[in-house]
GROMACS .gro file of C-alpha atoms in nm:
model
  126
    1GLN     CA    1 -10.380   7.362 -26.610
    2VAL     CA    2 -10.564   7.042 -26.555
    3GLN     CA    3 -10.499   6.732 -26.763
    4LEU     CA    4 -10.770   6.469 -26.804
    5VAL     CA    5 -10.733   6.113 -26.930
    6GLU     CA    6 -11.033   5.888 -26.984
    7SER     CA    7 -11.032   5.510 -26.994
    8GLY     CA    8 -11.271   5.217 -26.977
    9GLY     CA    9 -11.465   5.253 -27.296
   10GLY     CA   10 -11.544   4.956 -27.515
   11LEU     CA   11 -11.807   4.743 -27.679
   12VAL     CA   12 -12.100   4.609 -27.477
   13GLN     CA   13 -12.433   4.453 -27.557
   14ALA     CA   14 -12.757   4.633 -27.490
   15GLY     CA   15 -12.862   4.592 -27.132
   16GLY     CA   16 -12.504   4.554 -27.018
   17SER     CA   17 -12.285   4.773 -26.799
   18LEU     CA   18 -11.963   4.963 -26.839
   19ARG     CA   19 -11.763   5.196 -26.619
   20VAL     CA   20 -11.552   5.473 -26.762
   21SER     CA   21 -11.296   5.656 -26.557
   22CYS     CA   22 -11.121   5.993 -26.581
   23VAL     CA   23 -10.796   6.064 -26.402
   24ALA     CA   24 -10.712   6.430 -26.343
   25SER     CA   25 -10.372   6.578 -26.284
   26GLY     CA   26 -10.229   6.922 -26.250
   27ARG     CA   27 -10.345   7.228 -26.068
   28THR     CA   28 -10.547   7.132 -25.757
   29SER     CA   29 -10.773   6.913 -25.961
   30SER     CA   30 -10.978   6.806 -25.660
   31ASN     CA   31 -11.122   7.160 -25.640
   32TYR     CA   32 -11.288   7.128 -25.978
   33ALA     CA   33 -11.638   7.021 -26.069
   34MET     CA   34 -11.630   6.731 -26.313
   35GLY     CA   35 -11.862   6.649 -26.595
   36TRP     CA   36 -11.920   6.378 -26.853
   37PHE     CA   37 -12.040   6.469 -27.199
   38ARG     CA   38 -12.086   6.255 -27.507
   39GLN     CA   39 -12.092   6.302 -27.878
   40ALA     CA   40 -12.237   6.063 -28.131
   41PRO     CA   41 -12.152   6.082 -28.503
   42GLY     CA   42 -12.332   6.369 -28.670
   43LYS     CA   43 -12.465   6.504 -28.339
   44GLU     CA   44 -12.368   6.782 -28.104
   45ARG     CA   45 -12.189   6.716 -27.780
   46GLU     CA   46 -12.444   6.663 -27.505
   47PHE     CA   47 -12.440   6.668 -27.129
   48VAL     CA   48 -12.452   6.331 -26.952
   49ALA     CA   49 -12.367   6.383 -26.583
   50ALA     CA   50 -12.173   6.606 -26.349
   51ILE     CA   51 -12.056   6.620 -25.991
   52ASN     CA   52 -11.939   6.904 -25.770
   53TRP     CA   53 -11.595   6.922 -25.617
   54SER     CA   54 -11.691   6.742 -25.294
   55GLY     CA   55 -11.918   6.482 -25.449
   56SER     CA   56 -12.217   6.604 -25.249
   57ASN     CA   57 -12.415   6.716 -25.556
   58THR     CA   58 -12.474   6.526 -25.878
   59TYR     CA   59 -12.657   6.617 -26.194
   60TYR     CA   60 -12.789   6.397 -26.474
   61ALA     CA   61 -12.940   6.427 -26.818
   62ASP     CA   62 -13.296   6.294 -26.826
   63SER     CA   63 -13.191   6.034 -27.081
   64VAL     CA   64 -12.953   5.863 -26.838
   65LYS     CA   65 -13.118   5.931 -26.503
   66GLY     CA   66 -13.166   5.606 -26.311
   67ARG     CA   67 -12.920   5.420 -26.533
   68PHE     CA   68 -12.592   5.609 -26.495
   69THR     CA   69 -12.411   5.705 -26.174
   70ILE     CA   70 -12.131   5.961 -26.148
   71SER     CA   71 -11.892   5.951 -25.855
   72ARG     CA   72 -11.547   6.074 -25.764
   73ASP     CA   73 -11.254   5.978 -25.546
   74ASN     CA   74 -11.055   6.291 -25.474
   75ALA     CA   75 -10.778   6.091 -25.308
   76LYS     CA   76 -10.721   5.925 -25.647
   77ASN     CA   77 -10.806   6.236 -25.854
   78THR     CA   78 -11.051   6.017 -26.042
   79VAL     CA   79 -11.412   6.056 -26.150
   80TYR     CA   80 -11.620   5.758 -26.261
   81LEU     CA   81 -11.928   5.710 -26.473
   82GLN     CA   82 -12.102   5.380 -26.404
   83MET     CA   83 -12.334   5.301 -26.690
   84ASP     CA   84 -12.600   5.033 -26.646
   85SER     CA   85 -12.887   4.915 -26.865
   86LEU     CA   86 -12.702   5.050 -27.167
   87LYS     CA   87 -12.893   5.117 -27.487
   88PRO     CA   88 -12.772   5.143 -27.847
   89GLU     CA   89 -12.850   5.517 -27.834
   90ASP     CA   90 -12.583   5.551 -27.563
   91THR     CA   91 -12.318   5.484 -27.830
   92ALA     CA   92 -12.087   5.783 -27.846
   93VAL     CA   93 -11.747   5.916 -27.758
   94TYR     CA   94 -11.756   6.005 -27.389
   95TYR     CA   95 -11.557   6.306 -27.274
   96CYS     CA   96 -11.452   6.405 -26.924
   97ALA     CA   97 -11.444   6.775 -26.843
   98ALA     CA   98 -11.337   6.991 -26.550
   99GLY     CA   99 -11.415   7.342 -26.439
  100ILE     CA  100 -11.479   7.569 -26.143
  101LEU     CA  101 -11.855   7.618 -26.154
  102TRP     CA  102 -12.023   7.861 -25.916
  103THR     CA  103 -12.386   7.791 -25.994
  104SER     CA  104 -12.564   7.461 -26.051
  105GLY     CA  105 -12.707   7.578 -26.381
  106ARG     CA  106 -12.364   7.585 -26.536
  107TYR     CA  107 -12.297   7.216 -26.489
  108TYR     CA  108 -12.509   7.129 -26.793
  109TYR     CA  109 -12.324   7.333 -27.056
  110PRO     CA  110 -11.988   7.241 -27.213
  111GLU     CA  111 -11.879   7.605 -27.256
  112HIS     CA  112 -11.834   7.633 -26.877
  113TYR     CA  113 -11.570   7.359 -26.868
  114PRO     CA  114 -11.225   7.480 -26.978
  115TYR     CA  115 -11.051   7.142 -26.950
  116TRP     CA  116 -11.131   6.833 -27.154
  117GLY     CA  117 -10.999   6.484 -27.202
  118GLN     CA  118 -10.943   6.317 -27.536
  119GLY     CA  119 -11.252   6.097 -27.510
  120THR     CA  120 -11.320   5.725 -27.494
  121GLN     CA  121 -11.547   5.534 -27.732
  122VAL     CA  122 -11.849   5.352 -27.591
  123THR     CA  123 -12.036   5.129 -27.835
  124VAL     CA  124 -12.359   4.949 -27.739
  125SER     CA  125 -12.471   4.677 -27.977
  126SER     CA  126 -12.833   4.577 -28.012
   0.00000   0.00000   0.00000
């Protein structure tokens, strides 16, 4: 089992920045790929960004490419999502997820991540 705890959400004005973090604990969490997903009210959960176990490969949704940066520190069992140039449409609950993913195509889909955090709210005001 892997336990995930997100933090760092909050309220920010459009154009501002925020960094959310996810601390993993449990079974060899550094071996897992990590992803960030988000869910806005009335919408389905959508992929935001992901990173492989070593940090050598990253993946982004087109809507956040160039604005968000995912990174990880395996010594701290922590994955980060740096969000810059935030827009009101980035408002959502952000979830951290973990899984062992063998092909790059699987990073984009929530059903391939068996472990999830409780989420952290990010609100961007206009």
